[in-house]
Amino acid sequence: MDTLGVAVIGFGWMGRVHTQAYARLPHHYPRLPLRPRLVTVAEEVPGRAEEAAERFGFASATRDWREVAADPRVQAVSVTAPNFLHREIGVAMAEAGKHLWIEKPVGLTAGDARAVADAVAKAGVRGAVGFNYRNAPAVEAARELIASGEIGTVTHLRIRLFSDYAAHPDGALTWRYERERGGSGVLGDLASHGADLARFLLGDITSLTADTAVFVPERARPSGATAGHALAAGGEPGPVENEDYVSCLLRFASGARGVLEACRVSVGEQNNYGFEVHGTRGAVFWDFRRMNELKVSRGTTYQDQPVSTVYVGPGAGEFAAFQPGAANAMGYDDLKVIEAYRFVRSIAEGTPYGTTLADAVHSATVLDAMAESAASGTWVTLPGS
């Protein structure tokens, strides 16, 4: 079996998730013709890369991601660094001939995502993006159900992404809350997933109108390096420059309508992500917190038509690589293993599987349109519509 030398750039929580996904591939996909080998990890926070190397088995560690681009042992790179570094690192890795698995939103704007996509295409390498929720077997089953016409012609969709990770008023003023480094706040962090799910389920979005708000306008600056969503009570206060909340009305090329709502400061909400899709003969519902279930209404009753719970099983998506039968639960990290599998399979076979940089460009274009609409108070038509 051939090996694939991989590197991880940025070793916060998501860097660890990518690393573990690579390590688990032989367990879930033993016939995959490439086996990842952890070559190096890059992280600028002193000591963090060395700790990651010791804990997870990377052969080397560095504080300078540029060393990864020059490392001949590395054929594929995971980019899990902060948003403002995505474009520079992504383009550099592609130009160095490295296959690229990069976390969303792939930069701060659609221009950033397009620059990375163009670099990947020009270099002839494979690219994947971290839109993990579409990898849930239940979501893939929902897409097939919708496409089959079982719920009739889709009339409308609602997507919600509510979380409390930024709800604490003492949450540190990290790069996430700065326009220059974090970009568009909850748009890039959560609504990017919503834009991808909307297109994955219903096809192209043609126009939209959006409203945004900042509900926690000021936070304390951290006194040192932070990880995750740390608190920083007592630090010097500074302004929150990007959005805590977005609501958006969507119009699809199919004629369907949609609502997308996302918030990072929703007290009482922990990863309340999901969607409801309604059609002329039925509906399908998915809740990330019950990831392996679908609620489905179908038939000819129309009024008072019942809703059934469906537990997805080995026939749905990549479920069979993880569990032997329906109602055996999968978790978040499993979705990243699926993402890693499709990335490595793309490299092995020279054919794209799963998400690509084109998906990142589509999502980022929707986010830019949301920001434009919120600023102007008008409907915005998406390019090419």
Short mmCIF file of C-alpha atoms in Angstrom, two decimals:
data_model
loop_
_atom_site.label_atom_id
_atom_site.label_comp_id
_atom_site.label_asym_id
_atom_site.label_seq_id
_atom_site.Cartn_x
_atom_site.Cartn_y
_atom_site.Cartn_z
CA MET A 1 0.00 0.00 0.00
CA ASP A 2 1.35 3.43 -0.96
CA THR A 3 1.69 6.13 1.68
CA LEU A 4 0.63 9.75 1.43
CA GLY A 5 2.74 12.22 3.38
CA VAL A 6 0.41 14.70 5.07
CA ALA A 7 0.90 17.90 7.05
CA VAL A 8 -1.48 19.89 9.24
CA ILE A 9 -1.15 23.69 9.41
CA GLY A 10 -2.80 25.20 12.48
CA PHE A 11 -3.31 22.98 15.50
CA GLY A 12 -6.32 24.14 17.41
CA TRP A 13 -9.34 21.90 17.83
CA MET A 14 -9.91 21.52 14.09
CA GLY A 15 -6.27 20.61 13.47
CA ARG A 16 -6.67 17.79 15.96
CA VAL A 17 -9.89 16.64 14.26
CA HIS A 18 -8.15 16.48 10.86
CA THR A 19 -5.22 14.58 12.36
CA GLN A 20 -7.45 12.01 13.99
CA ALA A 21 -9.43 11.62 10.77
CA TYR A 22 -6.25 10.73 8.85
CA ALA A 23 -5.29 8.24 11.56
CA ARG A 24 -8.68 6.52 11.44
CA LEU A 25 -8.84 6.04 7.67
CA PRO A 26 -7.25 2.54 7.65
CA HIS A 27 -9.77 1.39 10.26
CA HIS A 28 -12.86 2.46 8.33
CA TYR A 29 -11.57 2.22 4.76
CA PRO A 30 -8.98 -0.59 4.70
CA ARG A 31 -9.14 -0.87 0.90
CA LEU A 32 -8.21 2.76 0.31
CA PRO A 33 -5.04 2.49 -1.84
CA LEU A 34 -3.27 5.37 -0.06
CA ARG A 35 -2.44 5.37 3.64
CA PRO A 36 -1.80 8.79 5.23
CA ARG A 37 1.51 9.26 7.05
CA LEU A 38 1.75 12.17 9.50
CA VAL A 39 4.86 14.05 8.37
CA THR A 40 4.78 17.46 10.00
CA VAL A 41 2.60 19.88 11.94
CA ALA A 42 2.89 23.67 11.81
CA GLU A 43 1.60 25.99 14.54
CA GLU A 44 2.94 29.42 15.47
CA VAL A 45 1.96 29.26 19.16
CA PRO A 46 5.19 28.29 21.01
CA GLY A 47 5.28 24.64 22.03
CA ARG A 48 1.94 23.67 20.49
CA ALA A 49 3.38 22.02 17.36
CA GLU A 50 5.91 20.03 19.39
CA GLU A 51 3.18 18.87 21.76
CA ALA A 52 1.01 17.81 18.80
CA ALA A 53 3.90 15.90 17.23
CA GLU A 54 4.58 14.01 20.43
CA ARG A 55 0.93 13.25 21.10
CA PHE A 56 -0.20 12.27 17.60
CA GLY A 57 2.98 10.93 16.03
CA PHE A 58 4.01 13.54 13.47
CA ALA A 59 7.62 13.00 12.37
CA SER A 60 8.46 16.69 12.81
CA ALA A 61 7.10 20.03 13.98
CA THR A 62 7.59 23.67 12.98
CA ARG A 63 6.30 27.14 13.83
CA ASP A 64 6.60 28.31 10.19
CA TRP A 65 4.02 26.98 7.73
CA ARG A 66 6.28 27.98 4.82
CA GLU A 67 8.54 25.07 5.70
CA VAL A 68 5.65 22.75 4.84
CA ALA A 69 5.48 24.09 1.28
CA ALA A 70 9.19 23.32 0.83
CA ASP A 71 9.06 19.86 2.44
CA PRO A 72 9.40 17.11 -0.22
CA ARG A 73 7.99 14.52 2.21
CA VAL A 74 4.59 16.26 2.14
CA GLN A 75 2.13 15.47 -0.66
CA ALA A 76 -1.10 16.67 1.00
CA VAL A 77 -1.85 19.46 3.48
CA SER A 78 -4.72 20.23 5.85
CA VAL A 79 -5.17 23.96 6.44
CA THR A 80 -6.95 24.57 9.74
CA ALA A 81 -5.39 27.96 10.49
CA PRO A 82 -7.44 31.15 11.11
CA ASN A 83 -9.55 32.50 8.24
CA PHE A 84 -7.30 35.42 7.31
CA LEU A 85 -4.46 32.99 6.50
CA HIS A 86 -6.49 30.69 4.25
CA ARG A 87 -5.78 32.47 0.98
CA GLU A 88 -2.04 32.90 1.47
CA ILE A 89 -1.46 29.39 2.76
CA GLY A 90 -3.87 27.71 0.35
CA VAL A 91 -2.36 29.34 -2.73
CA ALA A 92 1.19 28.64 -1.53
CA MET A 93 0.46 24.95 -0.94
CA ALA A 94 -1.20 24.50 -4.32
CA GLU A 95 1.68 26.27 -6.07
CA ALA A 96 4.06 23.92 -4.25
CA GLY A 97 2.16 20.97 -5.74
CA LYS A 98 0.47 19.88 -2.50
CA HIS A 99 -3.07 18.49 -2.48
CA LEU A 100 -5.22 20.70 -0.27
CA TRP A 101 -7.88 19.97 2.36
CA ILE A 102 -8.85 23.39 3.69
CA GLU A 103 -11.42 24.42 6.23
CA LYS A 104 -14.29 26.71 5.29
CA PRO A 105 -14.83 29.56 4.59
CA VAL A 106 -11.53 29.52 2.59
CA GLY A 107 -10.56 33.10 3.30
CA LEU A 108 -12.53 36.24 4.04
CA THR A 109 -14.33 36.78 0.71
CA ALA A 110 -15.41 35.02 -2.45
CA GLY A 111 -12.30 36.52 -4.05
CA ASP A 112 -10.13 34.67 -1.55
CA ALA A 113 -11.93 31.37 -2.15
CA ARG A 114 -11.67 31.87 -5.91
CA ALA A 115 -7.93 32.57 -5.68
CA VAL A 116 -7.36 29.29 -3.86
CA ALA A 117 -9.64 27.42 -6.28
CA ASP A 118 -7.77 28.86 -9.25
CA ALA A 119 -4.40 27.93 -7.74
CA VAL A 120 -5.58 24.35 -7.15
CA ALA A 121 -6.89 24.06 -10.71
CA LYS A 122 -3.73 25.55 -12.24
CA ALA A 123 -1.47 23.24 -10.22
CA GLY A 124 -3.53 20.16 -11.12
CA VAL A 125 -3.81 19.08 -7.49
CA ARG A 126 -6.89 17.89 -5.62
CA GLY A 127 -8.81 20.13 -3.23
CA ALA A 128 -11.42 19.53 -0.54
CA VAL A 129 -13.31 21.86 1.80
CA GLY A 130 -14.60 21.34 5.34
CA PHE A 131 -18.35 21.39 4.72
CA ASN A 132 -18.77 18.40 7.01
CA TYR A 133 -22.53 18.49 7.64
CA ARG A 134 -23.33 17.44 4.07
CA ASN A 135 -21.38 14.22 4.83
CA ALA A 136 -23.95 13.02 7.37
CA PRO A 137 -25.59 9.88 5.92
CA ALA A 138 -29.01 11.23 6.90
CA VAL A 139 -28.36 14.45 4.96
CA GLU A 140 -27.32 12.46 1.90
CA ALA A 141 -30.44 10.33 2.29
CA ALA A 142 -32.55 13.49 2.52
CA ARG A 143 -31.01 14.81 -0.68
CA GLU A 144 -31.84 11.57 -2.50
CA LEU A 145 -35.39 11.61 -1.14
CA ILE A 146 -35.89 15.19 -2.34
CA ALA A 147 -34.41 14.46 -5.79
CA SER A 148 -36.63 11.37 -6.18
CA GLY A 149 -39.76 13.49 -5.90
CA GLU A 150 -41.10 11.60 -2.89
CA ILE A 151 -42.15 14.84 -1.19
CA GLY A 152 -43.36 16.37 -4.45
CA THR A 153 -42.08 19.67 -5.80
CA VAL A 154 -40.07 21.48 -3.14
CA THR A 155 -41.78 24.69 -2.08
CA HIS A 156 -39.62 25.99 0.75
CA LEU A 157 -36.64 25.28 2.99
CA ARG A 158 -35.58 26.50 6.42
CA ILE A 159 -32.02 26.11 7.71
CA ARG A 160 -31.00 27.04 11.25
CA LEU A 161 -27.53 27.22 12.80
CA PHE A 162 -27.76 28.42 16.40
CA SER A 163 -24.92 28.17 18.89
CA ASP A 164 -23.80 29.70 22.19
CA TYR A 165 -20.02 29.52 21.72
CA ALA A 166 -19.79 33.34 21.71
CA ALA A 167 -22.67 34.05 24.09
CA HIS A 168 -20.56 34.71 27.21
CA PRO A 169 -19.93 38.45 27.58
CA ASP A 170 -16.42 37.69 28.87
CA GLY A 171 -15.49 35.78 25.72
CA ALA A 172 -12.04 36.91 24.58
CA LEU A 173 -11.74 39.38 21.69
CA THR A 174 -9.80 37.04 19.40
CA TRP A 175 -9.24 37.25 15.64
CA ARG A 176 -12.73 35.80 15.14
CA TYR A 177 -14.32 39.13 16.04
CA GLU A 178 -12.12 41.33 13.85
CA ARG A 179 -13.20 42.20 10.32
CA GLU A 180 -9.64 42.16 8.95
CA ARG A 181 -8.74 38.72 10.31
CA GLY A 182 -12.05 37.00 11.02
CA GLY A 183 -14.00 38.31 8.04
CA SER A 184 -17.77 38.26 8.26
CA GLY A 185 -18.31 36.77 11.71
CA VAL A 186 -21.13 34.28 11.97
CA LEU A 187 -21.55 34.39 8.19
CA GLY A 188 -18.20 32.72 7.57
CA ASP A 189 -18.34 30.55 10.67
CA LEU A 190 -21.88 29.10 10.54
CA ALA A 191 -23.85 30.55 7.61
CA SER A 192 -21.19 29.19 5.24
CA HIS A 193 -22.39 25.70 6.21
CA GLY A 194 -25.99 26.81 5.69
CA ALA A 195 -25.26 28.17 2.22
CA ASP A 196 -23.57 24.91 1.28
CA LEU A 197 -26.38 22.76 2.67
CA ALA A 198 -29.01 24.86 0.86
CA ARG A 199 -27.28 24.36 -2.49
CA PHE A 200 -26.51 20.69 -1.76
CA LEU A 201 -30.19 19.99 -1.08
CA LEU A 202 -32.03 22.28 -3.51
CA GLY A 203 -29.57 23.54 -6.11
CA ASP A 204 -28.43 27.03 -7.02
CA ILE A 205 -29.49 30.14 -5.12
CA THR A 206 -30.37 33.00 -7.48
CA SER A 207 -31.09 35.93 -5.14
CA LEU A 208 -31.39 36.83 -1.49
CA THR A 209 -31.99 39.53 1.06
CA ALA A 210 -30.37 39.53 4.49
CA ASP A 211 -30.22 41.31 7.84
CA THR A 212 -27.36 41.14 10.33
CA ALA A 213 -26.70 42.32 13.88
CA VAL A 214 -24.03 42.51 16.58
CA PHE A 215 -25.56 41.69 19.97
CA VAL A 216 -22.36 41.66 22.08
CA PRO A 217 -20.68 44.86 20.84
CA GLU A 218 -17.60 44.80 23.08
CA ARG A 219 -15.24 42.12 24.40
CA ALA A 220 -12.04 41.96 26.46
CA ARG A 221 -8.69 41.56 24.70
CA PRO A 222 -6.79 38.40 25.76
CA SER A 223 -3.46 38.82 27.51
CA GLY A 224 -1.82 35.85 25.72
CA ALA A 225 -2.37 33.05 23.23
CA THR A 226 -5.88 31.61 23.27
CA ALA A 227 -7.46 28.38 22.08
CA GLY A 228 -11.07 27.77 21.20
CA HIS A 229 -13.48 30.27 22.73
CA ALA A 230 -11.59 31.26 25.88
CA LEU A 231 -12.74 33.85 28.40
CA ALA A 232 -10.78 37.02 29.10
CA ALA A 233 -12.51 38.84 31.94
CA GLY A 234 -10.80 42.08 33.00
CA GLY A 235 -8.82 42.64 29.82
CA GLU A 236 -8.82 45.89 27.87
CA PRO A 237 -12.16 46.16 26.03
CA GLY A 238 -12.37 46.40 22.27
CA PRO A 239 -15.15 46.49 19.67
CA VAL A 240 -16.68 43.46 17.99
CA GLU A 241 -16.43 44.29 14.30
CA ASN A 242 -18.36 41.48 12.64
CA GLU A 243 -21.77 39.87 12.85
CA ASP A 244 -23.22 37.82 15.71
CA TYR A 245 -26.44 37.11 13.81
CA VAL A 246 -27.78 36.80 10.27
CA SER A 247 -31.21 36.07 8.84
CA CYS A 248 -31.67 35.62 5.12
CA LEU A 249 -34.47 34.99 2.61
CA LEU A 250 -33.41 32.86 -0.36
CA ARG A 251 -34.75 32.27 -3.84
CA PHE A 252 -33.65 29.17 -5.75
CA ALA A 253 -33.37 28.55 -9.48
CA SER A 254 -36.06 25.87 -9.07
CA GLY A 255 -38.53 28.47 -7.84
CA ALA A 256 -38.36 27.26 -4.22
CA ARG A 257 -37.99 29.74 -1.38
CA GLY A 258 -35.80 29.48 1.71
CA VAL A 259 -34.93 30.97 5.07
CA LEU A 260 -31.44 30.73 6.54
CA GLU A 261 -30.78 31.93 10.09
CA ALA A 262 -27.52 31.70 12.06
CA CYS A 263 -26.39 33.05 15.42
CA ARG A 264 -23.27 32.54 17.56
CA VAL A 265 -24.63 34.15 20.75
CA SER A 266 -27.83 32.11 21.26
CA VAL A 267 -28.02 31.43 25.00
CA GLY A 268 -29.53 28.01 25.59
CA GLU A 269 -28.61 26.69 22.15
CA GLN A 270 -25.81 24.16 21.77
CA ASN A 271 -25.15 23.27 18.11
CA ASN A 272 -28.80 23.56 17.16
CA TYR A 273 -28.22 22.95 13.47
CA GLY A 274 -30.72 21.50 11.05
CA PHE A 275 -33.17 21.96 8.22
CA GLU A 276 -36.77 21.44 7.18
CA VAL A 277 -37.66 20.94 3.52
CA HIS A 278 -41.31 21.12 2.49
CA GLY A 279 -42.79 19.89 -0.77
CA THR A 280 -46.21 19.68 -2.37
CA ARG A 281 -46.72 16.09 -1.07
CA GLY A 282 -44.56 15.88 2.04
CA ALA A 283 -41.59 17.08 4.05
CA VAL A 284 -38.24 15.99 5.46
CA PHE A 285 -36.60 17.24 8.67
CA TRP A 286 -33.03 16.84 10.03
CA ASP A 287 -31.51 17.87 13.36
CA PHE A 288 -27.72 17.61 13.80
CA ARG A 289 -28.21 16.74 17.47
CA ARG A 290 -30.06 13.61 16.31
CA MET A 291 -27.70 13.20 13.40
CA ASN A 292 -28.68 9.68 12.37
CA GLU A 293 -32.42 10.31 12.13
CA LEU A 294 -34.76 11.85 9.60
CA LYS A 295 -38.32 12.91 10.18
CA VAL A 296 -40.23 12.21 6.99
CA SER A 297 -43.80 12.92 5.91
CA ARG A 298 -44.90 11.41 2.61
CA GLY A 299 -48.05 10.01 1.06
CA THR A 300 -51.29 11.34 -0.38
CA THR A 301 -53.07 12.53 2.75
CA TYR A 302 -51.81 16.13 2.58
CA GLN A 303 -53.81 17.50 5.51
CA ASP A 304 -53.00 15.82 8.85
CA GLN A 305 -50.41 13.66 7.12
CA PRO A 306 -48.27 11.89 9.76
CA VAL A 307 -44.52 12.30 10.25
CA SER A 308 -42.39 9.18 10.75
CA THR A 309 -38.92 8.80 12.25
CA VAL A 310 -36.45 7.03 9.96
CA TYR A 311 -33.16 5.72 11.38
CA VAL A 312 -30.58 5.72 8.62
CA GLY A 313 -28.46 2.63 8.13
CA PRO A 314 -25.81 1.03 5.92
CA GLY A 315 -27.63 2.01 2.73
CA ALA A 316 -27.22 5.73 3.41
CA GLY A 317 -24.05 7.58 2.44
CA GLU A 318 -20.94 6.20 4.16
CA PHE A 319 -22.83 4.77 7.14
CA ALA A 320 -21.68 1.21 6.44
CA ALA A 321 -18.03 2.18 6.98
CA PHE A 322 -18.84 2.99 10.62
CA GLN A 323 -21.80 0.96 11.85
CA PRO A 324 -23.38 -2.40 10.90
CA GLY A 325 -27.04 -1.52 11.28
CA ALA A 326 -29.59 1.27 11.49
CA ALA A 327 -29.92 3.31 14.70
CA ASN A 328 -26.28 2.76 15.70
CA ALA A 329 -25.16 6.33 16.22
CA MET A 330 -22.41 8.16 14.37
CA GLY A 331 -20.81 11.39 15.63
CA TYR A 332 -19.25 14.65 14.47
CA ASP A 333 -15.71 13.32 14.12
CA ASP A 334 -17.01 10.55 11.85
CA LEU A 335 -18.10 13.22 9.37
CA LYS A 336 -14.52 14.45 9.16
CA VAL A 337 -13.30 10.88 8.59
CA ILE A 338 -15.68 10.71 5.62
CA GLU A 339 -14.29 14.03 4.41
CA ALA A 340 -10.72 12.73 4.75
CA TYR A 341 -11.66 9.55 2.89
CA ARG A 342 -13.14 11.43 -0.04
CA PHE A 343 -10.11 13.76 -0.15
CA VAL A 344 -7.60 10.90 -0.18
CA ARG A 345 -9.70 8.89 -2.64
CA SER A 346 -9.71 11.90 -4.96
CA ILE A 347 -5.92 11.94 -4.82
CA ALA A 348 -5.65 8.19 -5.37
CA GLU A 349 -8.04 8.05 -8.33
CA GLY A 350 -7.51 11.49 -9.85
CA THR A 351 -11.26 12.17 -9.75
CA PRO A 352 -13.02 14.56 -7.35
CA TYR A 353 -15.15 13.04 -4.59
CA GLY A 354 -17.03 15.04 -2.00
CA THR A 355 -16.63 18.79 -1.63
CA THR A 356 -14.34 20.78 -3.88
CA LEU A 357 -13.00 24.34 -3.98
CA ALA A 358 -15.83 25.14 -6.39
CA ASP A 359 -18.24 24.49 -3.50
CA ALA A 360 -16.27 26.94 -1.37
CA VAL A 361 -16.56 29.61 -4.08
CA HIS A 362 -20.33 29.09 -4.31
CA SER A 363 -20.77 29.37 -0.54
CA ALA A 364 -18.52 32.44 -0.29
CA THR A 365 -20.43 34.14 -3.12
CA VAL A 366 -23.64 33.68 -1.14
CA LEU A 367 -21.96 35.11 1.98
CA ASP A 368 -20.73 38.16 0.07
CA ALA A 369 -24.26 38.69 -1.24
CA MET A 370 -25.62 38.46 2.33
CA ALA A 371 -23.18 41.14 3.50
CA GLU A 372 -24.02 43.35 0.51
CA SER A 373 -27.74 42.96 1.12
CA ALA A 374 -27.46 43.69 4.84
CA ALA A 375 -25.54 46.88 4.07
CA SER A 376 -27.89 48.07 1.32
CA GLY A 377 -31.19 46.78 2.62
CA THR A 378 -32.06 45.36 -0.82
CA TRP A 379 -32.40 42.09 -2.66
CA VAL A 380 -29.13 40.95 -4.29
CA THR A 381 -28.97 38.81 -7.42
CA LEU A 382 -26.14 36.30 -7.41
CA PRO A 383 -23.65 36.28 -10.30
CA GLY A 384 -24.74 34.10 -13.21
CA SER A 385 -28.41 34.10 -12.17
#
